[in-house]
PDB file of C-alpha atoms in Angstrom:
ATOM      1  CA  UNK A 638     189.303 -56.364 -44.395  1.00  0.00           C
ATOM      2  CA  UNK A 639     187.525 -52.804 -45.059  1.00  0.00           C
ATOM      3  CA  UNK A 640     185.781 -53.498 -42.256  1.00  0.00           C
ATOM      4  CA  UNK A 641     188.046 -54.555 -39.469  1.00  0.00           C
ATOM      5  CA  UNK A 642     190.113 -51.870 -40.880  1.00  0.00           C
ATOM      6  CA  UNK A 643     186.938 -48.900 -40.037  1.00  0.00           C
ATOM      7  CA  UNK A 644     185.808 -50.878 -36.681  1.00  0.00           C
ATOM      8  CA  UNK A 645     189.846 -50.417 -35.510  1.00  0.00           C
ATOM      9  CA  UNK A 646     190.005 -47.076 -36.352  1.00  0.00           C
ATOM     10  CA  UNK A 647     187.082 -46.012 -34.866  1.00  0.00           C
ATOM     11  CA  UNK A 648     188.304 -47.338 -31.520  1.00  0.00           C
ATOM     12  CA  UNK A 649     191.751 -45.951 -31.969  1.00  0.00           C
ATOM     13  CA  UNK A 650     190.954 -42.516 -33.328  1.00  0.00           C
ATOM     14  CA  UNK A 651     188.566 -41.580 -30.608  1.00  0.00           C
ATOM     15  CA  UNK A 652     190.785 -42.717 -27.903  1.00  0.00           C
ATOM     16  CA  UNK A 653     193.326 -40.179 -28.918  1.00  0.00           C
ATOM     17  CA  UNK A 654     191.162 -37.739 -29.527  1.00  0.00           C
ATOM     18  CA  UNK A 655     190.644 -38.034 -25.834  1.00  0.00           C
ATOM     19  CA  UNK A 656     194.179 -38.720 -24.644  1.00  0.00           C
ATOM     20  CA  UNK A 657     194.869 -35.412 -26.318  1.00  0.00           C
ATOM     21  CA  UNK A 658     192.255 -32.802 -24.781  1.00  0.00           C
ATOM     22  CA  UNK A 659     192.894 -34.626 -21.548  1.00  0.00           C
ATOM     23  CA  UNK A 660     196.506 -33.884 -21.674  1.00  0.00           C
ATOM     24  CA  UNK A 661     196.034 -30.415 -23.345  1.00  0.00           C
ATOM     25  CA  UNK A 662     192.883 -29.623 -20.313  1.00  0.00           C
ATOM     26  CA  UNK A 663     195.572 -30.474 -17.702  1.00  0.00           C
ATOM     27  CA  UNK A 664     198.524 -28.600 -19.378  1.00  0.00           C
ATOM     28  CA  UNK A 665     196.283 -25.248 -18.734  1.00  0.00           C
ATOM     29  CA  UNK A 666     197.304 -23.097 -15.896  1.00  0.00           C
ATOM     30  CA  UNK A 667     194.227 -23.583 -14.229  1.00  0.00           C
ATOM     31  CA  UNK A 668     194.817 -27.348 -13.519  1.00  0.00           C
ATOM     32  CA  UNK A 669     198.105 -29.141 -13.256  1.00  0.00           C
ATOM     33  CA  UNK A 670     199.670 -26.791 -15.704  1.00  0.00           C
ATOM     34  CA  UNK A 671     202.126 -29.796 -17.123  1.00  0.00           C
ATOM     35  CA  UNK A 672     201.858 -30.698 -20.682  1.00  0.00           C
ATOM     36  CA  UNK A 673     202.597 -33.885 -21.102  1.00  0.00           C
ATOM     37  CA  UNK A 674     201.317 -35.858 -18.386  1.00  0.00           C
ATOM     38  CA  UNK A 675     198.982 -37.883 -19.691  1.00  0.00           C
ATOM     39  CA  UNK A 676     200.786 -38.589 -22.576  1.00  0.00           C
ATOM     40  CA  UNK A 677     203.934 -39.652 -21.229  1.00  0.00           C
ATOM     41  CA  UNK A 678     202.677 -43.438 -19.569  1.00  0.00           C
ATOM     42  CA  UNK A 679     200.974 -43.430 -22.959  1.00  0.00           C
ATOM     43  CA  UNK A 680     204.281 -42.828 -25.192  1.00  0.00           C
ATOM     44  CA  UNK A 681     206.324 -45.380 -22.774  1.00  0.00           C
ATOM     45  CA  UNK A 682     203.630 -47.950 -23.106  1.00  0.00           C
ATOM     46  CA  UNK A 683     203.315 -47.715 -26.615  1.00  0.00           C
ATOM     47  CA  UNK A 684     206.638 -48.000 -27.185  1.00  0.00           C
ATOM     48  CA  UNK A 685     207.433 -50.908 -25.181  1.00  0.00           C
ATOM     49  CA  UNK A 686     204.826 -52.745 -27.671  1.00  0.00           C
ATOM     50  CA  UNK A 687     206.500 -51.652 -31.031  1.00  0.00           C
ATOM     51  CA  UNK A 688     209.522 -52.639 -29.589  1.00  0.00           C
ATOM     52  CA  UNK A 689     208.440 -56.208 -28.663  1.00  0.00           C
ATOM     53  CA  UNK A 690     207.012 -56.429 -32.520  1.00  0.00           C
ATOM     54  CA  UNK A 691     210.295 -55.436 -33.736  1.00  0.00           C
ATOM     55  CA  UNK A 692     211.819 -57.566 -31.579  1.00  0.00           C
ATOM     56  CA  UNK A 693     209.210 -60.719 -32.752  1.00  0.00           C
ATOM     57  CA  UNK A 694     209.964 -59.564 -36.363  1.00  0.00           C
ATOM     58  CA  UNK A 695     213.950 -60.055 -35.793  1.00  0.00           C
ATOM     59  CA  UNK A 696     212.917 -63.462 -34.709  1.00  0.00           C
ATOM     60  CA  UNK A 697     213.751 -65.825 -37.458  1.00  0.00           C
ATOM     61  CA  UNK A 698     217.245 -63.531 -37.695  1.00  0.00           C
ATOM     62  CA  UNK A 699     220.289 -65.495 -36.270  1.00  0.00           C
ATOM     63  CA  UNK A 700     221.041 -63.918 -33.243  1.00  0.00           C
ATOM     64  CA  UNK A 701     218.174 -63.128 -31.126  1.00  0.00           C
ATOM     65  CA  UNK A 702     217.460 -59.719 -29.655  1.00  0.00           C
ATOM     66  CA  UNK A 703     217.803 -59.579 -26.206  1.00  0.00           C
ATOM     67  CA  UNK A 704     213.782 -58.939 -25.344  1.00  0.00           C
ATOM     68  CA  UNK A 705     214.427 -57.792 -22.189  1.00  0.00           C
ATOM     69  CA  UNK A 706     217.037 -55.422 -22.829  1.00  0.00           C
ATOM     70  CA  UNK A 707     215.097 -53.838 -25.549  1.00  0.00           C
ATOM     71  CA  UNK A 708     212.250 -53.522 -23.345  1.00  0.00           C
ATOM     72  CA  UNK A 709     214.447 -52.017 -20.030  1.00  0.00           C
ATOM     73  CA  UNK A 710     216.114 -49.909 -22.772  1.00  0.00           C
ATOM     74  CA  UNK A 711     213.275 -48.657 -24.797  1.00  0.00           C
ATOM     75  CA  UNK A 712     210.959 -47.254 -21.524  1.00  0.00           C
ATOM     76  CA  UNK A 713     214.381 -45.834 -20.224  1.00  0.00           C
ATOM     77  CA  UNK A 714     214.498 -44.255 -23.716  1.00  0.00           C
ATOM     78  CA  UNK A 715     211.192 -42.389 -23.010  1.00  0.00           C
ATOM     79  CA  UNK A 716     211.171 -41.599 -19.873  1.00  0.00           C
ATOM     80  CA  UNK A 717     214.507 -39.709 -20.101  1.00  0.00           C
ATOM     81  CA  UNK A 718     213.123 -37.924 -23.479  1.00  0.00           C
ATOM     82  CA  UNK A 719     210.131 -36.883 -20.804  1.00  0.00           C
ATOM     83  CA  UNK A 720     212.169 -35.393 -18.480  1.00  0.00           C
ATOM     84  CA  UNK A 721     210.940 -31.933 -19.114  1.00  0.00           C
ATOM     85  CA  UNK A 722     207.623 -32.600 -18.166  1.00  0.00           C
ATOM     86  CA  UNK A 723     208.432 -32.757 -14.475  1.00  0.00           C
ATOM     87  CA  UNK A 724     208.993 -29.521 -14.503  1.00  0.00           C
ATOM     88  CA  UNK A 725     206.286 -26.984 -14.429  1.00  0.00           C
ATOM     89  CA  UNK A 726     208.490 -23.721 -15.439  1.00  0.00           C
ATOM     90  CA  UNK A 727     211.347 -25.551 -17.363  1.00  0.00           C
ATOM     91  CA  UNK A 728     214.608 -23.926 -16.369  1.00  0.00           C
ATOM     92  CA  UNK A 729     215.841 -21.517 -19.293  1.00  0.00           C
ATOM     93  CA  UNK A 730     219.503 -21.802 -18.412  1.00  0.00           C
ATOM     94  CA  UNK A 731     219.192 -25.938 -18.548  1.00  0.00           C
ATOM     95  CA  UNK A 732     222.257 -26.760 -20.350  1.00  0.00           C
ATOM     96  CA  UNK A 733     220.680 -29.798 -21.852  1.00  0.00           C
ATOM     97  CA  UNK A 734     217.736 -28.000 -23.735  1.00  0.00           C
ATOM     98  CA  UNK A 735     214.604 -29.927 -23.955  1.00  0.00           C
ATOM     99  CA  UNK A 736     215.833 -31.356 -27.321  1.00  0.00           C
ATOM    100  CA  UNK A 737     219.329 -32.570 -25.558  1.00  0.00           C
ATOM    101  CA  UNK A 738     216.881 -35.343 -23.554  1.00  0.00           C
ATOM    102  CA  UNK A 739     216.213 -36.530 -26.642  1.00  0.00           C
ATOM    103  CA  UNK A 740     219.790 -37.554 -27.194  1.00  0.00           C
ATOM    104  CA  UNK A 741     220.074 -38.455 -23.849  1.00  0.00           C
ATOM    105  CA  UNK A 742     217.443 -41.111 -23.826  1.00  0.00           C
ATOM    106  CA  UNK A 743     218.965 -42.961 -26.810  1.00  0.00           C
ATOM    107  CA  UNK A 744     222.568 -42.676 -25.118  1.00  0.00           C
ATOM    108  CA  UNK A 745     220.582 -44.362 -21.913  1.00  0.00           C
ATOM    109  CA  UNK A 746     219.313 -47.333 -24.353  1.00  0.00           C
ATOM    110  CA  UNK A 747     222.316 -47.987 -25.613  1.00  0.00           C
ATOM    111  CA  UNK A 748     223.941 -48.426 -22.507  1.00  0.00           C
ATOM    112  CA  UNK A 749     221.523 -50.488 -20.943  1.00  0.00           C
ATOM    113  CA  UNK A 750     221.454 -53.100 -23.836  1.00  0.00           C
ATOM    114  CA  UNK A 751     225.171 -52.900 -23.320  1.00  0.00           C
ATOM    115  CA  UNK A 752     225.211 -53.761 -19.855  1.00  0.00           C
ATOM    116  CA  UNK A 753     222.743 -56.943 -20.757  1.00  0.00           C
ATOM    117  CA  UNK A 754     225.097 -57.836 -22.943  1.00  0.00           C
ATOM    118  CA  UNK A 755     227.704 -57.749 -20.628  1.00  0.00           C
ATOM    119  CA  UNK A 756     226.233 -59.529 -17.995  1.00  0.00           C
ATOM    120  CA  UNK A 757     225.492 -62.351 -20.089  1.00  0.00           C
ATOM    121  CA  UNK A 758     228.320 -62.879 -22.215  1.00  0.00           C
ATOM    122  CA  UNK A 759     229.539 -66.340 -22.029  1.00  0.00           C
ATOM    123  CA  UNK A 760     232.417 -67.773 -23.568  1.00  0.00           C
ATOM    124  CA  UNK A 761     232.113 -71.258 -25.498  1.00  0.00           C
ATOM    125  CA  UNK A 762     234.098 -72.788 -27.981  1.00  0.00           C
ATOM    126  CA  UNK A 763     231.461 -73.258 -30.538  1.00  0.00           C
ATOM    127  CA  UNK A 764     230.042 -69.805 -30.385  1.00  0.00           C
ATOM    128  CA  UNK A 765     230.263 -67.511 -33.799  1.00  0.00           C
ATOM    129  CA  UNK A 766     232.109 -64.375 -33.971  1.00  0.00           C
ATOM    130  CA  UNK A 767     230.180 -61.896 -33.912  1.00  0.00           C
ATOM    131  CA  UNK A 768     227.174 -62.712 -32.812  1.00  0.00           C
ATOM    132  CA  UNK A 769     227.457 -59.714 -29.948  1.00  0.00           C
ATOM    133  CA  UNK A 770     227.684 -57.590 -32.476  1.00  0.00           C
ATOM    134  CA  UNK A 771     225.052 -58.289 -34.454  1.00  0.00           C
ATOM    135  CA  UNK A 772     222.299 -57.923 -31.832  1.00  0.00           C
ATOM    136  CA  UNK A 773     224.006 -54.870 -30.384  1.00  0.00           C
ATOM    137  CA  UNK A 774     223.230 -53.547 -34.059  1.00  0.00           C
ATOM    138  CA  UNK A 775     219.689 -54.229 -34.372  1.00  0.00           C
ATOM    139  CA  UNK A 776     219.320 -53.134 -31.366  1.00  0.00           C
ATOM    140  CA  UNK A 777     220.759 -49.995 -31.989  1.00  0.00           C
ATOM    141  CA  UNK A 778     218.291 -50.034 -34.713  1.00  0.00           C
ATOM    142  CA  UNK A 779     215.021 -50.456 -32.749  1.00  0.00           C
ATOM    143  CA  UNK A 780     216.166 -47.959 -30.360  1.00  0.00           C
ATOM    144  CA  UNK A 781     216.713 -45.259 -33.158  1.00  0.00           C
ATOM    145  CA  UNK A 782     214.023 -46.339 -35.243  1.00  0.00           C
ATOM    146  CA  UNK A 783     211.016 -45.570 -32.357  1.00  0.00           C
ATOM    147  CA  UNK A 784     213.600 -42.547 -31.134  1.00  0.00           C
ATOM    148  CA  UNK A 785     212.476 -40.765 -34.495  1.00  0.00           C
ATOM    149  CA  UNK A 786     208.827 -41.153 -33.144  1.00  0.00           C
ATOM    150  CA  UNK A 787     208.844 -40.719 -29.977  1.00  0.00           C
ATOM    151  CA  UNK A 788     212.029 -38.531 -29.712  1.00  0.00           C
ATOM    152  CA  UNK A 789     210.469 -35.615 -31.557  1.00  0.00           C
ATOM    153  CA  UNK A 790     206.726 -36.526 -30.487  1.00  0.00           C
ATOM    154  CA  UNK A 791     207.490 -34.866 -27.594  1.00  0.00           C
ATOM    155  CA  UNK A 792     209.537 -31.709 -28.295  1.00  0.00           C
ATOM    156  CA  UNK A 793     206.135 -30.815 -30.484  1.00  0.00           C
ATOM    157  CA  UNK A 794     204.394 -31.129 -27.192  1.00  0.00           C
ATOM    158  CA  UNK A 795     206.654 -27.988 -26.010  1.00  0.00           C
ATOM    159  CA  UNK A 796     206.448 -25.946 -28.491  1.00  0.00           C
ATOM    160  CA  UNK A 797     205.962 -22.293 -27.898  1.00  0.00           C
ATOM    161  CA  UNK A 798     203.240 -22.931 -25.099  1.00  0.00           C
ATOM    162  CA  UNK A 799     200.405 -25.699 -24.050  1.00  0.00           C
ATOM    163  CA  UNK A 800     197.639 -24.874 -26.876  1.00  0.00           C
ATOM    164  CA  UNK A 801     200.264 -24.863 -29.363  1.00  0.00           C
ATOM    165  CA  UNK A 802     202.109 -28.013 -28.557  1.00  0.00           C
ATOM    166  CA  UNK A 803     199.049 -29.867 -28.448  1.00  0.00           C
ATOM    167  CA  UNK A 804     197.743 -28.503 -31.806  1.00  0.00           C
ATOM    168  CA  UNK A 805     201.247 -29.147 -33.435  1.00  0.00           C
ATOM    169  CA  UNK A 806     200.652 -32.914 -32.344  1.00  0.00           C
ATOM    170  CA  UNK A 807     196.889 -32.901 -34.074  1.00  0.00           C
ATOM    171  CA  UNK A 808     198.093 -31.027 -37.269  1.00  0.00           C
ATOM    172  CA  UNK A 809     201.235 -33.806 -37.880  1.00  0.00           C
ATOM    173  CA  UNK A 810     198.572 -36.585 -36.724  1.00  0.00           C
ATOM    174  CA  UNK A 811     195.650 -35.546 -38.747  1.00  0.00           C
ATOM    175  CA  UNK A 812     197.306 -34.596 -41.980  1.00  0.00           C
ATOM    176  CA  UNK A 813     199.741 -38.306 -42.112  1.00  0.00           C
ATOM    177  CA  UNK A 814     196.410 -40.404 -41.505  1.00  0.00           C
ATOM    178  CA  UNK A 815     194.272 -38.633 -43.510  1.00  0.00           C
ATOM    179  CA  UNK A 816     197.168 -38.619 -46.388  1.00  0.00           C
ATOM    180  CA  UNK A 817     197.168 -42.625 -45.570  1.00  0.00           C
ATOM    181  CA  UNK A 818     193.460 -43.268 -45.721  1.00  0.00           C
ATOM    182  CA  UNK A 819     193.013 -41.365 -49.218  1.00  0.00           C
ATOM    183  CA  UNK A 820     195.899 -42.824 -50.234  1.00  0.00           C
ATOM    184  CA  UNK A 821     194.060 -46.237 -49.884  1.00  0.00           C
ATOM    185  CA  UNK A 822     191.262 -45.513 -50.908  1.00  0.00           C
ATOM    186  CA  UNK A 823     192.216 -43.501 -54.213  1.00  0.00           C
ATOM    187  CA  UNK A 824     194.532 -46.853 -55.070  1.00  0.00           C
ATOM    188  CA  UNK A 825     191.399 -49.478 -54.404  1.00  0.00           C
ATOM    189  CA  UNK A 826     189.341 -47.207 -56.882  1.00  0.00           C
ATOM    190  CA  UNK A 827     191.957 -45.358 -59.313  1.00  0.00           C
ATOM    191  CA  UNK A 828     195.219 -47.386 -58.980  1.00  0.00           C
ATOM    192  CA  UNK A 829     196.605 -48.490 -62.279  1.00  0.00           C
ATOM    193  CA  UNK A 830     200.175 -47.351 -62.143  1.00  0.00           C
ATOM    194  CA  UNK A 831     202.505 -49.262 -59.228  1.00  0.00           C
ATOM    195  CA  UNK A 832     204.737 -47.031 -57.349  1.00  0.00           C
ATOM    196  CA  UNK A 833     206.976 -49.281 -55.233  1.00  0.00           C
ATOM    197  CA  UNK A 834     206.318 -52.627 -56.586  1.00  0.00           C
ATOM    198  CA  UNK A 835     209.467 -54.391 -55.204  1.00  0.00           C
ATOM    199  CA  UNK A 836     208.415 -53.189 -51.704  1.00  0.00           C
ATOM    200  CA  UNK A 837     204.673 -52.492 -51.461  1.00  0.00           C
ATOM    201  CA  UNK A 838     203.204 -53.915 -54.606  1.00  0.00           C
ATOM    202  CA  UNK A 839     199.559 -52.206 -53.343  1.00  0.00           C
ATOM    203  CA  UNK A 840     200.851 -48.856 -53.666  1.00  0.00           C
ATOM    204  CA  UNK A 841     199.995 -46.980 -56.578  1.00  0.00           C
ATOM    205  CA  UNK A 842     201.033 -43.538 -58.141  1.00  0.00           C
ATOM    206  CA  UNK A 843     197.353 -42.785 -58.086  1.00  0.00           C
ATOM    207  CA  UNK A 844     197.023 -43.811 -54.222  1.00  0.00           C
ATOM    208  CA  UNK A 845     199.966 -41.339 -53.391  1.00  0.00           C
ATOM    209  CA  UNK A 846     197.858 -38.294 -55.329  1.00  0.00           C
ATOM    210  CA  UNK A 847     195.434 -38.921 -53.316  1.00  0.00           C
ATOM    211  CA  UNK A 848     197.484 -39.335 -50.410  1.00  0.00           C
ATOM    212  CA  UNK A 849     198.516 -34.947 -51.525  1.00  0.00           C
ATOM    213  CA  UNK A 850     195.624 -33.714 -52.003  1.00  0.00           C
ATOM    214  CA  UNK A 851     194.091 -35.767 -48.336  1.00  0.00           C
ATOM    215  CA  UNK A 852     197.217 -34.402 -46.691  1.00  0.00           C
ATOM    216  CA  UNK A 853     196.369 -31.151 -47.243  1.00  0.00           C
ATOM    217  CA  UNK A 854     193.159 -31.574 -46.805  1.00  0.00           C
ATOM    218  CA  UNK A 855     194.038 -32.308 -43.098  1.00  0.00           C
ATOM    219  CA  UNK A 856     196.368 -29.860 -42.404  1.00  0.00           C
ATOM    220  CA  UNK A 857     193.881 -26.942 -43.662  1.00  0.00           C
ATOM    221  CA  UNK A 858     190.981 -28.557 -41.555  1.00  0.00           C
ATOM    222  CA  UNK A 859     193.439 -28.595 -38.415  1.00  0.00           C
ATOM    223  CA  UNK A 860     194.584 -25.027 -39.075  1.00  0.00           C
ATOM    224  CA  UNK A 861     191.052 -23.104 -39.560  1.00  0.00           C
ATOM    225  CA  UNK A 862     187.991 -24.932 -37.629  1.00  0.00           C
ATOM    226  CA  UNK A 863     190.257 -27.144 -35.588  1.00  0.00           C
ATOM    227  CA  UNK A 864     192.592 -24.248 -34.130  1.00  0.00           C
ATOM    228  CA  UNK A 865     189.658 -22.141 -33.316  1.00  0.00           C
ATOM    229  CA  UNK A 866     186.667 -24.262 -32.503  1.00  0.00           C
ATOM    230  CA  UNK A 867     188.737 -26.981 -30.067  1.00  0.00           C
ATOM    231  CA  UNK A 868     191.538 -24.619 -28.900  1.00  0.00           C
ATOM    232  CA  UNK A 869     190.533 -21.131 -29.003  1.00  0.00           C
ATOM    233  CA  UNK A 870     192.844 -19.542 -30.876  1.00  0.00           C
ATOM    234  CA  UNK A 871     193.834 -18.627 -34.800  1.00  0.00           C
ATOM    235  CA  UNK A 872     196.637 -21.054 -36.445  1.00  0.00           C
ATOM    236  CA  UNK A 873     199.840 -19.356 -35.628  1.00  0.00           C
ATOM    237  CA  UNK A 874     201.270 -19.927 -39.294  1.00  0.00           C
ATOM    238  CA  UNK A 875     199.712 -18.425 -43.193  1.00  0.00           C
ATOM    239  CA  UNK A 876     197.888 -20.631 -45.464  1.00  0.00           C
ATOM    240  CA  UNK A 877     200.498 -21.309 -47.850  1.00  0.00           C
ATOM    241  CA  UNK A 878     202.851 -22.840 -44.771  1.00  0.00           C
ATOM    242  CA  UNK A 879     199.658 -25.213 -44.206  1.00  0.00           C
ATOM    243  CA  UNK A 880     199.960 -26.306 -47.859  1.00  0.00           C
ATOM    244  CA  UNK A 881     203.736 -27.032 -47.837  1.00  0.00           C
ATOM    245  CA  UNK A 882     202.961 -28.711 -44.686  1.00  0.00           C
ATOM    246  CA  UNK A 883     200.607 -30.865 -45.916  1.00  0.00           C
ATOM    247  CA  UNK A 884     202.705 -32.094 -49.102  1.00  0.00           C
ATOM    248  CA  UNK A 885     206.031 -32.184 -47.474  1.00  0.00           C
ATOM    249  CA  UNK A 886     204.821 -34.080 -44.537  1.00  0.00           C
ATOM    250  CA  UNK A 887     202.647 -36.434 -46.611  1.00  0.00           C
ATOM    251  CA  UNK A 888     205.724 -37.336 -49.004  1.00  0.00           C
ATOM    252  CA  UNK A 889     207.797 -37.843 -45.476  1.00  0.00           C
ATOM    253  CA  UNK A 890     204.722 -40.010 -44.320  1.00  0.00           C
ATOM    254  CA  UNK A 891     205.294 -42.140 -47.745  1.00  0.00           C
ATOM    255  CA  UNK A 892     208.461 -42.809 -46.984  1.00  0.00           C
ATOM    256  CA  UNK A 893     208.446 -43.498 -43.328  1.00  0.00           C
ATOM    257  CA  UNK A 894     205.769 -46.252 -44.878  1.00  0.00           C
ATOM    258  CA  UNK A 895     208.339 -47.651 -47.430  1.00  0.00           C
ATOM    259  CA  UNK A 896     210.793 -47.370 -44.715  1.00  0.00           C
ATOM    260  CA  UNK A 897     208.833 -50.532 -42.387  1.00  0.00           C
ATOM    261  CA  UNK A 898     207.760 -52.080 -45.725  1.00  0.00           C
ATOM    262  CA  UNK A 899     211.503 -52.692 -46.719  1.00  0.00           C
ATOM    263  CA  UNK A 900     212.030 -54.142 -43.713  1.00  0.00           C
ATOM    264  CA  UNK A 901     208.650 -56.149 -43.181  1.00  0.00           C
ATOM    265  CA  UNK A 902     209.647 -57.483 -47.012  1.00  0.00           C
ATOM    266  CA  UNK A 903     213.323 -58.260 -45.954  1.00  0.00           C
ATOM    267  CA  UNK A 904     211.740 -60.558 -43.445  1.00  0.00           C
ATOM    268  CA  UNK A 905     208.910 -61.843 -44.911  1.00  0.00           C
ATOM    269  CA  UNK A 906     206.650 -60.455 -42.732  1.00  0.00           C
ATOM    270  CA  UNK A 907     203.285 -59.056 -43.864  1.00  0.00           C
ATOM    271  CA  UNK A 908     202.144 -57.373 -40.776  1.00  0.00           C
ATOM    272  CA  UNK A 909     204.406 -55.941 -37.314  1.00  0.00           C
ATOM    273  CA  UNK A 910     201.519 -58.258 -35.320  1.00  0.00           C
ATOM    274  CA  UNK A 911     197.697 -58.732 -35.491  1.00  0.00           C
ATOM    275  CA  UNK A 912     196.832 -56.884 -32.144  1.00  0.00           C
ATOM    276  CA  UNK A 913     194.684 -54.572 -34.251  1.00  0.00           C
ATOM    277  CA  UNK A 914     192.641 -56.316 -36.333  1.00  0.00           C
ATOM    278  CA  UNK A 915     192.380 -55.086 -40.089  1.00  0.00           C
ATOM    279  CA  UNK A 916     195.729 -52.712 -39.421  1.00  0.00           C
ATOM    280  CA  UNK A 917     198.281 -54.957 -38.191  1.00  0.00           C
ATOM    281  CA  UNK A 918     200.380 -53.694 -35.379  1.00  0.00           C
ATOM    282  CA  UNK A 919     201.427 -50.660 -33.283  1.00  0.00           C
ATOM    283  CA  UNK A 920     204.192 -49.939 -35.836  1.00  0.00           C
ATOM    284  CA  UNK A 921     201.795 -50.238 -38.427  1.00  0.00           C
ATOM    285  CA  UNK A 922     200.025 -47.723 -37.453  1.00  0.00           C
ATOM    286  CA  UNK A 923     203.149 -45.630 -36.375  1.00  0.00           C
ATOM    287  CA  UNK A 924     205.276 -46.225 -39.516  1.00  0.00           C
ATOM    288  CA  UNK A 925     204.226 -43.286 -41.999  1.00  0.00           C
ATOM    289  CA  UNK A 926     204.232 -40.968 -38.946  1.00  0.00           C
ATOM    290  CA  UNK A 927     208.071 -42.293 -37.678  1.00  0.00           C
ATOM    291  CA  UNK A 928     209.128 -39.927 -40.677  1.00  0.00           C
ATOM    292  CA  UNK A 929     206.939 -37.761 -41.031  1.00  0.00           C
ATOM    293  CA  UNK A 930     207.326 -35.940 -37.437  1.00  0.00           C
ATOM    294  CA  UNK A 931     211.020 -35.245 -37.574  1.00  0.00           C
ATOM    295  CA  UNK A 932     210.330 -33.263 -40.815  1.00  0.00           C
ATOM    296  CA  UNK A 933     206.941 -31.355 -38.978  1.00  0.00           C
ATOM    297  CA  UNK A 934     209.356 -30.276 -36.302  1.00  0.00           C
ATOM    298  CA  UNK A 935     211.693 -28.934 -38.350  1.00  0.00           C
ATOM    299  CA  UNK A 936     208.607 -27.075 -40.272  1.00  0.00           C
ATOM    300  CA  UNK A 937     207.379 -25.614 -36.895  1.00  0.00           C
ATOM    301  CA  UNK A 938     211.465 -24.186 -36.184  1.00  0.00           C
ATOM    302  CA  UNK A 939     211.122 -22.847 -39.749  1.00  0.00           C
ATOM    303  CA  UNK A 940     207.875 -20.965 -39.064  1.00  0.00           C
ATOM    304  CA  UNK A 941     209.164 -19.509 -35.637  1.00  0.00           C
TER     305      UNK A 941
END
């Protein structure tokens, strides 16, 4: 298992890495000068796939989720929240804000699992009430659920200018993962004490110390040799707002986790999928960080 788990992270990790100074080299004046670019066929892409494992983990649920209206709605979703990446001065006066997209995208989801809906609604005399309903609901759900990921992913990517956005992304990123891989290794070595035992009976009290003290860890590594030796430039905010970070974030990370282990337990579901062997899924991956950036973005209006 240890080992599956270090081979898949050593393939994912790097890739980022690399999606990310990619998207940060082209978001520099001297090249396309558009941040976001690369990332946004990434975002839509991966959040096509965590949609289809939600939808596979509704599954045994009564009503099936319509899988092509969650997969329609849920690019939709993105690519509206992108919107501000085609331009390359965004418009001050846009009465939407880059944030409004955000909204926008979900409304656009809705809508289109709505009109699926719609244009397959039959009536028969055996059919139960309700049933509409219902998978309008979870839809609703999936859509909001990957909106809190990918719905304030990219608003970090904007923030105050290219180097910035991109280093905002890396600080939220490093600190929730590293926070996650102390925590699991702290609990396989220390854990004694169960923290959540109804919902993730390997979670311990001592994993989430560890999961602290490695979250900031990461942030302080992100905001000294990270800040200057990959971007060039000193970490905008004091030490002490890289140690809240680190704790509040890692405690929003622990319950974004909880979050997708309530509902993996509700349906008797161990893993989202097994695409990734030794860490389960896409949303698997995703979970601790679905909470976890809302609350960054809100640190990074704070610190303004």
């Amino acid at each position: 298992m240890l080992k599956r788990r270090l081979i898949s992270a050593g393939i994912i990790i790097p890739s980022i890495i690399g999606i990310l100074w990619l998207d940060h080299w082209l978001g520099t004046d001297g090249q396309v000068g558009r941040p976001g670019l690369i990332l946004i066929p990434i975002m839509i892409l991966t959040a096509c796939l965590a949609a289809l494992e939600l939808v596979e983990m509704f599954f045994n649920v009564a009503s099936q989720v319509n899988r092509k209206a969650i997969i329609v709605g849920t690019a939709l979703m993105v690519l509206v929240m992108a919107t501000p990446v085609l331009w390359r001065d965004y418009p001050p006066d846009c009465i939407l804000g880059r944030f409004g997209f955000v909204f926008s995208g979900f409304v656009v989801a809705m809508v289109v699992t709505f009109l699926f809906e719609m244009l397959g609604y039959r009536v028969e005399s055996n059919q139960p009430k309700g049933e509409v309903i219902d998978r309008l609901a979870r839809s609703v759900l999936i859509f909001g659920y990957l909106a809190m990921f990918f719905g304030f992913l990219i608003p970090h990517r904007y923030l105050a200018n290219n180097s910035i956005g991109i280093l905002a992304i890396v600080l939220v990123f490093t600190t929730v993962k590293l926070s996650d891989a102390t925590a699991y290794f702290a609990g396989k070595r220390f854990g004694t004490i169960k923290l959540a035992p109804q919902l993730s009976p390997g979670k311990t009290v001592q994993g989430a110390i560890g999961a602290l003290i490695g979250g900031v860890v990461g942030a302080l590594i992100v905001g000294f040799p990270v800040a200057r030796l990959l971007f060039g430039i000193p970490f905008p905010q004091p030490i002490w707002w890289l140690v809240a970070f680190g704790v509040i974030v890692t405690l929003a990370g622990m319950m974004g986790d909880l979050a997708e282990s309530l509902m993996k337990r509700d349906l008797a579901t161990k893993d989202s999928s097994s695409w990734l062997p030794g860490l389960g899924g896409v949303l698997d991956i995703m979970d601790s960080l679905i909470f976890a950036l809302p609350v960054s973005y809100i640190f990074w209006l704070i610190g303004k």
